[in-house]
Every structure is written in structure tokens, then in C-alpha cells.
Coordinates of C-alpha atoms in Angstrom, one line a residue:
Chain A
X1 CA -5.3 -9.2 59.4
X2 CA -6.5 -11.6 56.8
X3 CA -9.9 -9.7 56.0
X4 CA -9.6 -6.2 55.9
X5 CA -10.7 -3.0 53.7
X6 CA -8.6 -0.5 52.4
X7 CA -9.2 1.5 55.3
X8 CA -8.2 -1.1 57.8
X9 CA -4.9 -1.2 55.7
X10 CA -4.1 2.4 55.9
X11 CA -4.9 2.6 59.8
X12 CA -2.8 -0.3 60.2
X13 CA -0.1 1.2 58.2
X14 CA -0.5 4.6 59.9
X15 CA -0.3 3.0 63.3
X16 CA 2.9 0.6 62.6
X17 CA 4.8 3.4 61.2
X18 CA 3.4 6.1 63.5
X19 CA 2.4 8.5 60.5
X20 CA 0.4 11.6 61.4
X21 CA 0.1 13.1 57.9
X22 CA -2.2 10.3 56.5
X23 CA -5.7 10.2 56.8
X24 CA -7.4 13.0 54.9
X25 CA -8.1 14.2 51.1
X26 CA -4.7 15.3 51.0
X27 CA -1.5 15.0 53.0
X28 CA -0.7 18.4 54.6
X29 CA 3.0 19.0 54.5
X30 CA 4.7 22.7 55.8
X31 CA 6.1 24.4 52.4
X32 CA 7.2 27.5 53.7
X33 CA 6.8 29.8 57.0
X34 CA 3.5 31.2 55.2
X35 CA 2.0 28.1 53.4
X36 CA 1.5 24.4 53.6
X37 CA 1.3 21.9 50.5
X38 CA -1.4 19.8 50.1
X39 CA -0.8 16.5 47.9
X40 CA -3.0 13.7 46.8
X41 CA -2.8 10.6 44.7
X42 CA -5.6 8.8 42.9
X43 CA -5.1 5.6 41.2
X44 CA -7.3 4.7 38.3
X45 CA -7.3 1.1 36.8
X46 CA -8.8 0.0 33.7
X47 CA -11.6 -2.6 34.3
X48 CA -11.7 -1.5 37.9
X49 CA -12.5 2.7 37.6
X50 CA -13.3 2.8 34.1
X51 CA -13.6 0.8 30.8
X52 CA -12.4 1.9 27.6
X53 CA -15.6 1.1 26.0
X54 CA -17.7 3.8 27.4
X55 CA -15.5 6.7 28.3
X56 CA -13.4 8.7 25.4
X57 CA -9.5 9.0 25.7
X58 CA -9.9 12.9 26.5
X59 CA -13.0 12.6 28.9
X60 CA -10.6 9.9 30.8
X61 CA -7.7 12.4 31.1
X62 CA -10.2 15.0 32.1
X63 CA -11.5 12.8 34.9
X64 CA -7.7 11.5 36.1
X65 CA -7.3 15.1 36.7
X66 CA -10.8 15.7 38.1
X67 CA -11.0 13.5 40.9
X68 CA -7.7 14.8 42.1
X69 CA -8.5 18.3 42.0
X70 CA -11.7 17.6 44.2
X71 CA -9.3 16.4 47.0
X72 CA -7.4 19.5 46.9
X73 CA -11.0 21.3 46.7
X74 CA -12.1 19.3 49.9
X75 CA -9.5 20.9 51.9
X76 CA -9.9 24.3 50.4
X77 CA -6.5 24.4 48.8
X78 CA -5.4 26.4 45.3
X79 CA -4.3 23.4 43.1
X80 CA -0.9 24.4 41.7
X81 CA 0.8 21.5 40.0
X82 CA 0.6 17.8 39.1
X83 CA 2.4 14.6 38.0
X84 CA 0.8 12.1 35.7
X85 CA 2.0 8.6 35.8
X86 CA 0.9 6.2 33.3
X87 CA 1.1 2.6 32.0
X88 CA -0.2 2.1 28.7
X89 CA -1.0 -1.1 26.8
X90 CA 1.2 -1.4 23.5
X91 CA -1.8 -1.2 21.1
X92 CA -3.2 1.7 22.8
X93 CA 0.4 3.4 23.0
X94 CA 0.2 2.7 18.8
X95 CA -2.9 4.7 18.5
X96 CA -3.7 8.8 19.1
X97 CA -5.2 7.7 22.6
X98 CA -2.0 8.8 24.3
X99 CA -2.3 12.5 22.6
X100 CA -6.0 12.6 23.2
X101 CA -5.7 11.9 27.1
X102 CA -3.2 14.5 27.4
X103 CA -5.3 16.9 25.7
X104 CA -8.3 16.2 27.9
X105 CA -5.9 16.3 30.6
X106 CA -4.7 19.7 29.8
X107 CA -7.7 21.4 29.0
X108 CA -9.1 20.9 32.8
X109 CA -5.6 21.8 34.0
X110 CA -5.5 25.0 32.0
X111 CA -8.9 26.3 33.8
X112 CA -7.0 26.0 37.1
X113 CA -3.8 27.0 36.0
X114 CA -2.1 23.9 37.1
X115 CA 1.2 22.8 35.5
X116 CA 2.4 19.3 34.7
X117 CA 5.8 19.1 36.2
X118 CA 6.8 15.3 35.8
X119 CA 5.4 11.7 36.3
X120 CA 6.2 8.7 34.9
X121 CA 5.5 6.7 31.6
X122 CA 5.6 3.0 31.3
X123 CA 4.6 -0.1 29.4
X124 CA 1.4 -1.8 30.8
X125 CA 0.9 -5.8 29.8
X126 CA -2.8 -5.5 29.2
X127 CA -4.3 -2.5 31.0
X128 CA -4.1 1.2 31.1
X129 CA -3.2 2.2 34.4
X130 CA -3.1 5.9 35.8
X131 CA -2.0 7.6 38.8
X132 CA -2.7 11.2 39.1
X133 CA -1.0 13.4 41.6
X134 CA -1.9 16.8 42.5
X135 CA -0.5 19.6 44.7
X136 CA -1.9 22.7 46.1
X137 CA -1.3 25.5 48.5
X138 CA -3.3 26.8 51.3
X139 CA -2.0 29.6 54.0
X140 CA -0.2 27.9 56.8
X141 CA -2.6 25.7 59.2
X142 CA -5.9 26.7 57.5
X143 CA -6.4 23.7 55.5
X144 CA -9.9 22.2 56.3
X145 CA -9.6 19.0 57.9
X146 CA -12.1 16.1 58.4
X147 CA -11.5 16.4 62.1
X148 CA -13.2 19.8 62.8
X149 CA -16.7 18.8 63.0
X150 CA -18.5 19.6 66.2
X151 CA -21.8 18.2 67.7
X152 CA -24.4 21.1 66.5
X153 CA -22.5 22.2 63.3
X154 CA -24.9 21.9 60.1
X155 CA -23.8 19.6 57.3
X156 CA -24.2 20.9 53.6
X157 CA -23.5 19.4 50.7
X158 CA -22.8 21.0 47.4
X159 CA -24.5 20.3 43.9
X160 CA -27.2 17.2 43.3
X161 CA -26.6 13.8 44.5
X162 CA -26.9 10.5 42.8
X163 CA -26.1 11.8 39.1
X164 CA -22.6 10.3 38.5
X165 CA -23.8 7.1 40.1
X166 CA -26.7 7.3 37.5
X167 CA -24.7 7.9 34.5
X168 CA -22.7 4.8 35.7
X169 CA -25.8 2.6 35.7
X170 CA -26.7 3.7 32.4
X171 CA -23.2 3.1 31.0
X172 CA -23.4 -0.5 32.4
X173 CA -26.7 -0.9 30.6
X174 CA -25.0 0.1 27.5
X175 CA -26.7 3.5 27.0
X176 CA -24.1 5.8 25.3
X177 CA -24.4 9.5 25.0
X178 CA -24.0 9.2 21.6
X179 CA -26.7 6.9 20.8
X180 CA -30.4 7.4 21.6
X181 CA -30.0 8.6 24.9
X182 CA -32.4 11.7 25.9
X183 CA -30.9 15.0 27.0
X184 CA -31.3 13.7 30.7
X185 CA -29.4 10.7 30.1
X186 CA -26.5 12.4 28.4
X187 CA -26.6 14.7 31.2
X188 CA -26.2 11.6 33.9
X189 CA -23.4 10.1 31.7
X190 CA -21.4 13.2 31.4
X191 CA -21.6 13.9 35.3
X192 CA -20.2 10.1 35.6
X193 CA -17.5 10.6 32.8
X194 CA -16.3 14.6 33.2
X195 CA -16.8 15.4 36.8
X196 CA -16.6 18.9 37.8
X197 CA -14.3 19.4 41.2
X198 CA -15.6 22.2 43.0
X199 CA -12.4 24.0 43.6
X200 CA -13.8 27.7 44.0
X201 CA -16.3 26.5 46.3
X202 CA -13.7 24.7 48.4
X203 CA -11.5 27.6 48.5
X204 CA -14.4 30.2 49.3
X205 CA -15.3 27.9 52.3
X206 CA -11.9 27.9 53.7
X207 CA -11.3 31.7 53.0
X208 CA -14.2 32.6 54.8
X209 CA -13.4 30.2 57.5
X210 CA -16.9 28.8 57.1
X211 CA -16.4 25.1 57.0
X212 CA -15.3 23.3 60.3
X213 CA -14.6 20.1 58.3
X214 CA -14.9 19.1 55.0
X215 CA -14.5 16.0 52.5
X216 CA -15.1 15.3 48.7
X217 CA -17.9 13.0 47.7
X218 CA -15.8 9.9 46.2
X219 CA -16.8 7.0 48.2
X220 CA -20.5 7.9 48.4
X221 CA -22.2 10.3 51.2
X222 CA -23.0 7.6 53.4
X223 CA -19.3 6.4 53.3
X224 CA -17.7 9.8 53.5
X225 CA -20.0 11.1 56.0
X226 CA -18.8 8.2 58.2
X227 CA -15.0 9.4 57.3
X228 CA -16.0 13.0 58.8
X229 CA -17.6 11.4 61.8
X230 CA -14.7 9.2 62.5
X231 CA -11.8 11.8 62.0
X232 CA -14.2 14.3 64.2
X233 CA -15.3 12.0 66.8
X234 CA -19.1 12.9 66.3
X235 CA -22.0 11.5 65.4
X236 CA -24.6 12.8 62.6
X237 CA -28.1 13.0 61.5
X238 CA -29.0 13.4 57.8
X239 CA -32.8 14.1 56.6
X240 CA -33.7 11.9 53.5
X241 CA -36.1 14.5 52.6
X242 CA -33.5 17.4 52.5
X243 CA -30.9 15.5 49.9
X244 CA -30.4 17.3 46.8
X245 CA -31.4 14.2 44.9
X246 CA -30.5 14.9 41.1
X247 CA -33.4 15.4 39.5
X248 CA -32.8 13.5 36.3
X249 CA -31.6 10.8 38.3
X250 CA -35.1 10.5 39.9
X251 CA -36.9 10.9 36.3
X252 CA -34.5 8.1 34.9
X253 CA -34.7 5.5 38.1
X254 CA -37.4 6.7 40.1
X255 CA -37.3 8.2 43.9
X256 CA -36.3 5.0 45.7
X257 CA -33.5 4.0 43.3
X258 CA -32.3 7.8 43.0
X259 CA -32.0 8.1 46.7
X260 CA -29.7 5.1 47.3
X261 CA -27.7 6.1 44.2
X262 CA -27.5 9.8 46.2
X263 CA -26.4 7.6 49.5
X264 CA -24.1 5.2 48.3
X265 CA -23.3 5.5 44.6
X266 CA -20.3 8.0 45.1
X267 CA -18.4 10.0 42.5
X268 CA -20.4 12.8 42.5
X269 CA -17.4 14.7 43.7
X270 CA -19.3 17.3 45.4
X271 CA -18.2 18.5 48.7
X272 CA -19.4 17.5 51.8
X273 CA -18.7 19.9 54.8
X274 CA -19.8 21.3 58.1
X275 CA -20.7 24.6 59.5
X276 CA -20.9 25.9 63.0
X277 CA -24.8 27.0 63.8
X278 CA -23.9 31.2 63.9
X279 CA -22.4 30.7 60.4
X280 CA -25.0 28.9 58.7
X281 CA -26.6 32.0 57.1
X282 CA -23.0 33.0 55.4
X283 CA -23.3 30.0 53.3
X284 CA -24.9 30.9 50.5
X285 CA -27.8 28.8 50.0
X286 CA -27.9 28.9 46.3
X287 CA -26.0 26.0 45.7
X288 CA -24.9 24.2 49.4
X289 CA -27.9 22.3 50.7
X290 CA -28.2 22.0 54.4
X291 CA -29.1 18.4 54.6
X292 CA -28.6 17.5 58.6
X293 CA -26.9 18.3 61.7
X294 CA -23.5 17.0 64.0
X295 CA -24.4 15.1 66.8
X296 CA -22.6 13.3 69.6
X297 CA -20.4 10.4 68.7
X298 CA -22.9 8.2 70.8
X299 CA -26.0 9.0 69.1
X300 CA -24.4 7.2 65.8
X301 CA -25.0 8.1 62.2
X302 CA -28.7 8.5 61.5
X303 CA -30.8 9.0 58.6
X304 CA -34.1 10.3 59.0
X305 CA -36.4 8.6 55.8
X306 CA -40.2 9.8 56.1
X307 CA -41.5 8.1 59.5
X308 CA -38.4 6.3 60.7
X309 CA -34.7 6.7 61.7
X310 CA -32.3 4.3 60.8
X311 CA -28.6 3.7 60.8
X312 CA -27.2 5.0 57.7
X313 CA -24.5 2.4 56.7
X314 CA -21.5 3.2 55.2
X315 CA -22.7 1.4 51.9
X316 CA -20.2 3.7 49.4
X317 CA -17.8 2.1 47.1
X318 CA -14.9 0.0 48.7
X319 CA -12.2 -1.5 46.8
X320 CA -11.9 -4.7 49.1
Chain X
X1 CA 3.1 10.2 15.7
X2 CA 2.4 6.7 15.5
X3 CA 5.7 5.3 15.8
X4 CA 7.4 6.8 19.1
X5 CA 9.4 5.9 22.2
X6 CA 8.5 7.4 25.4
X7 CA 11.0 9.9 25.2
X8 CA 9.4 11.1 21.9
X9 CA 6.2 11.4 23.9
X10 CA 7.3 13.0 26.8
X11 CA 9.1 15.7 24.2
X12 CA 6.0 16.3 22.4
X13 CA 3.7 16.7 25.7
X14 CA 6.5 19.3 26.8
X15 CA 6.7 21.4 23.7
X16 CA 2.6 20.9 23.3
X17 CA 1.7 22.2 26.8
X18 CA 5.0 24.7 27.0
X19 CA 6.5 22.7 30.0
X20 CA 9.5 23.6 31.6
X21 CA 10.0 21.6 34.4
X22 CA 10.0 18.1 32.9
X23 CA 13.1 16.5 31.7
X24 CA 15.2 15.6 34.3
X25 CA 15.4 12.9 37.1
X26 CA 13.0 15.1 39.5
X27 CA 10.7 18.1 38.8
X28 CA 12.3 20.8 40.4
X29 CA 9.8 23.2 42.0
X30 CA 10.1 26.6 44.3
X31 CA 9.4 25.7 47.6
X32 CA 10.2 28.5 49.8
X33 CA 12.7 31.5 49.4
X34 CA 15.7 29.2 50.8
X35 CA 14.7 25.8 49.3
X36 CA 13.2 24.0 46.3
X37 CA 11.3 20.9 46.2
X38 CA 12.3 17.7 44.0
X39 CA 9.9 15.3 43.2
X40 CA 9.6 12.2 41.2
X41 CA 7.5 9.3 40.4
X42 CA 8.3 5.8 39.1
X43 CA 5.6 3.4 38.1
X44 CA 6.5 -0.5 38.3
X45 CA 4.1 -2.9 36.9
X46 CA 4.0 -6.5 37.5
X47 CA 5.4 -8.4 34.5
X48 CA 6.8 -5.4 32.8
X49 CA 9.2 -4.2 35.8
X50 CA 9.1 -7.4 38.5
X51 CA 7.6 -11.1 38.7
X52 CA 6.3 -12.0 42.1
X53 CA 8.1 -15.3 41.4
X54 CA 11.6 -13.8 41.9
X55 CA 11.0 -11.2 44.4
X56 CA 9.8 -11.1 48.0
X57 CA 7.4 -8.8 49.3
X58 CA 9.3 -7.1 51.4
X59 CA 12.1 -6.7 48.5
X60 CA 9.8 -5.1 46.4
X61 CA 8.9 -2.5 48.8
X62 CA 12.7 -2.1 49.3
X63 CA 12.9 -1.4 45.4
X64 CA 9.7 0.5 44.8
X65 CA 11.5 3.3 47.2
X66 CA 15.0 3.0 46.3
X67 CA 14.1 3.6 42.5
X68 CA 12.9 6.9 43.5
X69 CA 15.4 7.8 46.0
X70 CA 17.7 7.0 43.5
X71 CA 16.3 10.0 41.4
X72 CA 16.5 12.3 44.3
X73 CA 19.9 11.2 44.7
X74 CA 20.9 12.1 41.1
X75 CA 19.8 15.9 41.8
X76 CA 21.6 16.2 45.2
X77 CA 18.4 16.1 46.9
X78 CA 17.9 15.1 50.6
X79 CA 14.8 12.7 50.5
X80 CA 12.1 14.0 53.0
X81 CA 8.6 12.4 52.5
X82 CA 6.7 10.0 50.0
X83 CA 3.5 8.9 48.6
X84 CA 2.9 5.1 47.6
X85 CA 0.1 4.2 45.5
X86 CA -0.8 0.6 45.1
X87 CA -3.1 -1.3 43.1
X88 CA -3.7 -5.1 44.3
X89 CA -5.1 -7.9 42.8
X90 CA -7.8 -9.8 45.2
X91 CA -5.4 -13.0 45.7
X92 CA -2.5 -10.6 47.1
X93 CA -4.6 -8.5 49.3
X94 CA -6.0 -11.9 51.0
X95 CA -2.5 -12.8 52.0
X96 CA 0.4 -10.9 54.4
X97 CA 2.4 -9.7 50.6
X98 CA 0.8 -6.2 51.6
X99 CA 2.0 -5.8 55.1
X100 CA 5.5 -7.3 54.2
X101 CA 5.7 -4.9 51.3
X102 CA 5.0 -2.1 53.4
X103 CA 7.9 -3.0 56.2
X104 CA 10.3 -3.6 53.3
X105 CA 9.3 -0.3 51.9
X106 CA 9.9 1.0 55.6
X107 CA 13.2 -0.4 56.8
X108 CA 14.6 1.6 53.7
X109 CA 12.5 4.9 54.8
X110 CA 13.9 4.7 57.8
X111 CA 17.1 4.9 56.8
X112 CA 16.8 8.2 55.2
X113 CA 14.3 9.2 57.6
X114 CA 11.8 9.4 54.9
X115 CA 8.0 9.8 56.0
X116 CA 5.2 7.9 54.2
X117 CA 2.5 11.1 53.8
X118 CA -0.3 9.6 51.6
X119 CA -1.0 7.8 48.4
X120 CA -3.9 5.6 47.4
X121 CA -5.0 2.0 47.5
X122 CA -7.2 0.2 45.0
X123 CA -8.0 -2.9 43.5
X124 CA -6.2 -4.2 40.4
X125 CA -7.9 -6.9 38.0
X126 CA -4.8 -9.0 38.1
X127 CA -1.5 -7.2 38.4
X128 CA 0.1 -5.7 41.2
X129 CA 0.8 -1.9 40.2
X130 CA 2.9 0.5 42.5
X131 CA 3.6 4.3 41.8
X132 CA 6.6 5.3 43.8
X133 CA 6.4 9.2 44.7
X134 CA 9.3 10.7 46.6
X135 CA 10.0 14.4 47.3
X136 CA 13.2 15.7 48.4
X137 CA 14.9 19.4 49.1
X138 CA 17.9 21.2 47.7
X139 CA 18.7 24.8 48.7
X140 CA 17.4 27.1 46.1
X141 CA 18.9 27.1 42.3
X142 CA 21.4 23.9 43.6
X143 CA 19.9 20.9 42.2
X144 CA 22.2 19.0 39.9
X145 CA 20.8 18.9 36.3
X146 CA 21.4 16.9 33.3
X147 CA 22.0 20.0 31.2
X148 CA 25.2 21.3 33.1
X149 CA 27.8 19.3 31.4
X150 CA 30.6 21.0 29.4
X151 CA 33.5 19.6 27.0
X152 CA 36.3 19.3 28.9
X153 CA 34.6 17.7 32.0
X154 CA 35.3 14.1 33.2
X155 CA 32.6 11.4 33.4
X156 CA 32.2 9.6 36.4
X157 CA 30.2 6.8 37.7
X158 CA 29.6 5.5 40.9
X159 CA 30.1 1.6 42.4
X160 CA 30.4 -1.3 39.5
X161 CA 28.3 -1.7 36.6
X162 CA 26.5 -4.4 34.9
X163 CA 25.6 -6.3 38.4
X164 CA 21.8 -5.7 38.4
X165 CA 21.4 -6.8 35.0
X166 CA 23.5 -10.0 35.7
X167 CA 21.0 -10.3 38.6
X168 CA 18.2 -10.1 35.9
X169 CA 19.4 -12.9 34.0
X170 CA 20.0 -15.3 36.7
X171 CA 16.5 -14.7 37.6
X172 CA 15.0 -15.1 34.1
X173 CA 17.5 -18.4 33.8
X174 CA 15.5 -19.6 37.1
X175 CA 18.6 -19.3 39.5
X176 CA 17.4 -17.8 42.7
X177 CA 19.4 -16.7 45.5
X178 CA 17.5 -19.3 47.8
X179 CA 18.8 -22.1 45.6
X180 CA 22.0 -23.7 44.7
X181 CA 23.2 -20.1 44.1
X182 CA 27.0 -19.5 45.1
X183 CA 27.9 -16.4 46.6
X184 CA 28.6 -14.5 43.8
X185 CA 25.2 -15.2 42.2
X186 CA 23.6 -14.0 45.3
X187 CA 25.4 -11.0 45.3
X188 CA 24.0 -10.2 41.6
X189 CA 20.6 -11.2 42.5
X190 CA 20.5 -8.8 45.2
X191 CA 22.0 -5.8 43.3
X192 CA 18.9 -6.9 41.2
X193 CA 16.2 -6.8 43.7
X194 CA 17.7 -4.7 46.7
X195 CA 19.4 -1.7 44.4
X196 CA 21.1 1.0 47.2
X197 CA 20.2 4.5 46.3
X198 CA 23.2 6.6 46.4
X199 CA 21.9 9.2 48.5
X200 CA 24.9 10.6 50.3
X201 CA 27.2 10.6 47.0
X202 CA 24.7 12.4 45.6
X203 CA 24.3 15.1 48.3
X204 CA 28.2 15.3 48.6
X205 CA 28.7 16.3 44.7
X206 CA 25.9 18.7 45.4
X207 CA 27.3 20.2 48.7
X208 CA 31.0 20.3 47.4
X209 CA 29.7 21.9 43.9
X210 CA 31.7 18.9 42.3
X211 CA 29.3 17.7 39.7
X212 CA 28.3 19.8 36.9
X213 CA 25.7 17.2 35.6
X214 CA 24.4 14.1 37.2
X215 CA 21.7 11.1 36.4
X216 CA 21.3 8.1 38.0
X217 CA 22.1 4.6 36.0
X218 CA 18.4 3.4 35.5
X219 CA 17.7 2.8 31.7
X220 CA 21.6 1.5 31.3
X221 CA 25.1 3.5 30.9
X222 CA 24.5 4.1 27.3
X223 CA 20.9 5.5 27.1
X224 CA 21.7 7.9 30.5
X225 CA 24.9 9.2 29.1
X226 CA 22.8 10.1 25.9
X227 CA 20.3 12.0 28.3
X228 CA 23.0 13.8 29.9
X229 CA 24.7 14.8 26.2
X230 CA 21.3 15.7 24.9
X231 CA 20.4 17.9 27.8
X232 CA 23.8 19.4 28.1
X233 CA 24.5 19.9 24.0
X234 CA 27.9 17.9 24.2
X235 CA 29.4 14.8 23.0
X236 CA 31.6 12.2 25.0
X237 CA 34.0 9.8 24.8
X238 CA 33.8 6.9 27.0
X239 CA 37.1 4.2 27.3
X240 CA 35.9 0.9 27.9
X241 CA 38.9 -0.2 29.8
X242 CA 38.0 2.4 32.6
X243 CA 34.5 1.2 33.1
X244 CA 34.2 -0.5 36.8
X245 CA 32.2 -3.5 35.3
X246 CA 31.2 -5.7 38.3
X247 CA 33.8 -8.4 39.1
X248 CA 31.2 -11.1 39.6
X249 CA 29.3 -10.0 36.4
X250 CA 32.7 -10.7 34.9
X251 CA 33.2 -14.2 36.6
X252 CA 29.5 -15.2 35.7
X253 CA 29.3 -14.2 32.4
X254 CA 32.6 -13.8 30.9
X255 CA 34.5 -10.1 29.9
X256 CA 32.5 -9.6 26.6
X257 CA 28.6 -10.2 28.1
X258 CA 29.5 -8.5 31.4
X259 CA 30.4 -5.2 29.2
X260 CA 27.4 -5.6 27.0
X261 CA 25.4 -5.7 30.6
X262 CA 27.2 -2.5 32.1
X263 CA 26.6 -0.7 28.8
X264 CA 23.3 -1.4 28.3
X265 CA 22.0 -3.1 31.3
X266 CA 20.5 -0.5 33.5
X267 CA 19.1 -0.7 37.0
X268 CA 22.4 -0.6 38.7
X269 CA 21.0 3.0 40.4
X270 CA 25.0 4.2 40.5
X271 CA 25.2 7.6 39.6
X272 CA 26.5 9.1 36.5
X273 CA 27.9 12.5 36.8
X274 CA 30.5 15.2 35.2
X275 CA 33.1 17.1 36.7
X276 CA 34.9 20.2 35.7
X277 CA 38.6 19.7 35.1
X278 CA 40.0 21.8 37.8
X279 CA 38.0 19.6 40.6
X280 CA 38.6 16.1 39.3
X281 CA 41.3 15.3 42.3
X282 CA 38.3 16.6 44.6
X283 CA 36.4 13.7 43.6
X284 CA 37.6 10.9 46.1
X285 CA 38.7 8.1 43.7
X286 CA 37.9 5.3 46.4
X287 CA 34.4 5.0 45.0
X288 CA 33.7 6.9 41.7
X289 CA 35.6 6.1 38.6
X290 CA 36.6 8.1 35.9
X291 CA 35.4 6.4 32.5
X292 CA 35.7 9.2 30.0
X293 CA 35.5 13.0 29.0
X294 CA 33.1 15.2 28.1
X295 CA 33.5 16.7 24.3
X296 CA 31.8 18.8 21.5
X297 CA 28.5 17.9 20.5
X298 CA 29.8 17.5 17.1
X299 CA 32.1 14.7 18.1
X300 CA 29.4 12.7 19.3
X301 CA 29.2 10.1 21.8
X302 CA 31.8 7.4 21.6
X303 CA 33.1 4.2 23.1
X304 CA 36.7 3.4 22.6
X305 CA 37.0 -0.5 23.2
X306 CA 40.5 -2.0 22.4
X307 CA 42.1 -0.3 19.2
X308 CA 38.7 1.0 17.7
X309 CA 36.2 4.0 18.2
X310 CA 32.6 3.3 17.7
X311 CA 29.4 5.2 18.1
X312 CA 28.2 4.3 21.8
X313 CA 24.3 3.6 20.7
X314 CA 21.8 4.3 23.5
X315 CA 20.7 0.5 23.9
X316 CA 19.3 1.0 27.5
X317 CA 15.8 -0.2 28.4
X318 CA 13.0 1.3 26.3
X319 CA 9.3 0.8 27.4
X320 CA 8.5 1.4 23.8

């Protein structure tokens, strides 16, 4: 196994060691007779997942927690407690970065009544390293998995797509939110640096038993839809014209590029979920947008883009 | 707060955010009506906590889990599940390092029936980064804390001290276990690379209600005893002549240096615990060794070394 993606490795480990809890946004573990514990970990490494030149310490603290809250949201959980593990390079340690990071983290934690219960602090030779671990709870057996989609279900996403990737593109082109950026650029950068986890929506979809499957958009729609289809053994048909592509991303980059950002950009941290046909009307259409339909596995995963139907390749973010 | 240790920062965060669960080997969280959940995280960063030139992938997998199991042991817990978060540099990813690491991790996990339930895999620019998270359970309210020591309690340690630090010293002097090392050197290096977490002992001390306080020896006896004394608001008197200094460390480095390794070296992952006077005889003397007595806080933390009594300075490992 010398050429592998991280998904290959996860599957290899899962099979080798006969692990059943692995493979969703969070692990689901029995907590008591009435509740299941959800737990997720997200590793953020400087110069891979962020650069210190384009984020403030407080925004980084916010994002480190937000990405994990988003995993809890994707299973319909109520986030409850967290661990925070950080390796600091010596020069950062000697500034007020550390305190500012915790303040940013804590401001978001307070919104969701998440308590910091532990973690680890270490020295790092040169790069900042953060592992964000968040736990949440759901009533026993009610966590929304990736594996519940059925042919005929409608596919929905929350919010707008492509904004976070658009913000990243601006930052990579040295546009910063504090410079001469116009409002729409500031908004896109904010979507990249301060994602809003869809915790309430995730809980509502679980409580009202509306979502048959769910995942958060971290890698990108094309990849994350593949994760749902694999876990559920189904296919999918997505209509490009229905995608809620972010308006500011379109304005900044044009429609074609914005579509690519929406499909493959990742980090929007919106929720992608499926709903059985009889419950479609119960999903409040004010926010979540229907973008397609679940099909049979044999039909593959297709994108209808104007007159043509093409395979929707999983082109979202991969570490390897 | 520009000059600070990691302990200062932990206290700062704890106070700023009014956190109560932080400050022991593990966080203790209510899990159900009958049980508490223990959870701990340990960050290991290449060139800070290990070097790839002196450990095999499998041994590193073993150690990453062992250090967290040791935290569960220090509270008397039964380890149950784990998360493993790893950042791999690209060149390592392309070898079989990854699989060997997981096999080493899993061999130890199987001994304690610990299930891998999740984690994260990421790319790292140049250095291997590991965050090991382990959870365990204890009957409600029974976790052994650092804060329960009382004046008059006896102080015990398990196993022998200074071996792991001795092994590190050998590795730093380019002695490897596979070269011309004699048996005693191989043993010391093994204690550094493949620590044995004292899980059964920790559980027995909790089940039989023998330990009034407990911590694992990760930073070093001098520092870890300070942690117990601070948390319990007590002092301590340790007799150097009673310390179970590792015989091979004495043979390799001489008595004076071995005493320093035993006091300040760290990473022995033995258990340091206190026992009330009426229960001393119930602690099986075959392994744990009595090394001193808890005193009043005003008496300080003292080492009796031959004819002199000196302050036992916390000189164990600090990241900052």
C-alpha cells in the first residue's frame, strides 16, 4: 500500500483491526441507557491548514472549535465539552498569541455552552499545531449517520457554497480583510477564517427526524457527497443550476469559477443532508436548498450542468 | 504574562474561564448515573518528544498509547476507547511507517481491550505529530485525584525510577538497542521507548480504596510530587535512601547520576500515590515502595539525602 489517500488508510485500519465506530463525522459511543456520546477530532497544522500571516489568533481559536462543532452538527448532536491540544513554537508562546487564541476559542464555546475540560500543551519546534476534540450527545440511536440515504431521497444543502474557498483564494492572492478589500471580499475572507457551525440546524433535522443521512461540507461538496453515497450504497444526481452558489463568490470570481469553488472548494461547513420524499415539504425552504436526488448506486454520482450530464468527480481537499 | 510555564497557562485558562474539570491527569465527566468518564490527551511532536532516528514506528505507536493509558491508570480507570490524531510528513506517508505505527499502537490496545473509535489524519509539512486521546471509566465519584493527600499519609511509588531517563541518555549518546549495547543498556532503552502503563495497579488501588491521591510519573518525581502537594495543599518528606532507583541505571551511570535521573528524569510512567497510615500494610510491598511521608504544607517539600535535608525542587521536564 504505497500509493494511498487518507481514506484508503482509514479503511485499511478499520478492516485490519475490525473497527466499527470509525467512518462518520464523529464516533458514536454508548454513554448511558438513554444517550449516545459523539466525539470528533480535527488536526490543524500551520502551513497546511492555516497560515499565521492571514489569520488572527482569536480567529484561529474560533475556527479550531468551529470545525469540530460542525462535525457534531452533522450528526445532529448537542455539543457539550471539548479538549484542546496545542503545540506552540517558542516565539509565539512569548507573545499574547496564546491568550488571544483561547479567548477566540472561548467566545464561540460560550455560544454553545461547550466546556473546556482538558487537553495538552506542548512545545513545537517551529509550527503551531492544534488538535480540537469536541464531544456531544444525542438520544440513544438517533445520531444522523452518513449511511441512511435511500434512492429517491432529496439532497439538500444549507447556506451558500464556495464562499470559504473564495475567501481562501483572496488570502492566497494577498488580499486581506483589513486592507483595501471591498465588503464582499471581507465577507468571503470571514467565511474562510470564521466559519459558522450549523449546530441548531443539525439538531433540528435530527429532532424532527427529517434527515436520512448527513455530513458537513469540510472537504467540498463533490467529495462529501461521495462519502454519503459510499456509506449509503447509493448514487446521486445533482443539478448545477440548483446549487446555492455564494453571490459574492460569483461577483468576485465569475460564475464558472464560483461553481468550481462551490463543488470542490471545501470548508464551507454547511450541512449536506438527504430527506425522504414525503418529508421534503417539512424542511423549511428558507435556508436549506434542494440540489438533487439520491439514485441507485448503479447510476453513479452525476452532475447535470446545463445540457450535459457528467460524472461528479470527488475533487475536494485531500491531504494525500 | 510574558514569562510563563505551561502550568501558568493552564492555571490562567482555568481561572479566566472558570473551568473546574481541568488540572488532573484526566478530565472527569459524568457519564451515566453509575459511572464517570475519564479522558486524557497527549501530544507527541517529532524532535521534541521523540526522534525518528532512535525509535521504530511500532515502538512509537506503542508509546503514544502507553503515555495516555498511564494517565487513565493514575486515576484508577479502566481504559476503554481511544482517538488517534496524526499529522504525517509526505515522505513517511509513502513508506510502511504508517501501518507499522498502527500495528504497534494496536498491539498495546489489544492488551487492554481499548478500541480505536476515531481521530484525524492530516499532512504535516515536515515533522510527525501525534495526539493520543484515551477515555476510560470509573464508578461514579471514585476517580483517584491528585488532591486527596493528607498529612501523615505514606508516599509510595511503583516499579523502579530513572530507567526511562537513563535510556534517553543512552539514545542521546548514540547507543542503540540493536548495536553493541549490553543487556542492561537494552533494558534502559526499552524503558524509554516502550513504557508499560500501570493500569492494573491503578485500578487495584482505586478498587481497594487504598490511594488517597495519585499521579503518574511523566514529568519526573520531583515535579509530579509538587503537583500532588499543590493540589492537596500539603508538604512532603522523601527519603532518598528509600527511592527504588533502577539498578541498571545505577550500574550505567553511577549512584549520584542515577539519583538525579530518578528524581528529575521523567517518563518512567510509574505511579506515585499516597496511602493513609492505617492502610499501609494493605499495599502489597512486593512492588510499590514507600519513599516518604506527606507533611503539613508549611513544612514544604523536602528530600532527606544522607545527613542533610534539602528542598526538593521541581526539576522535571517542562515544555516552557
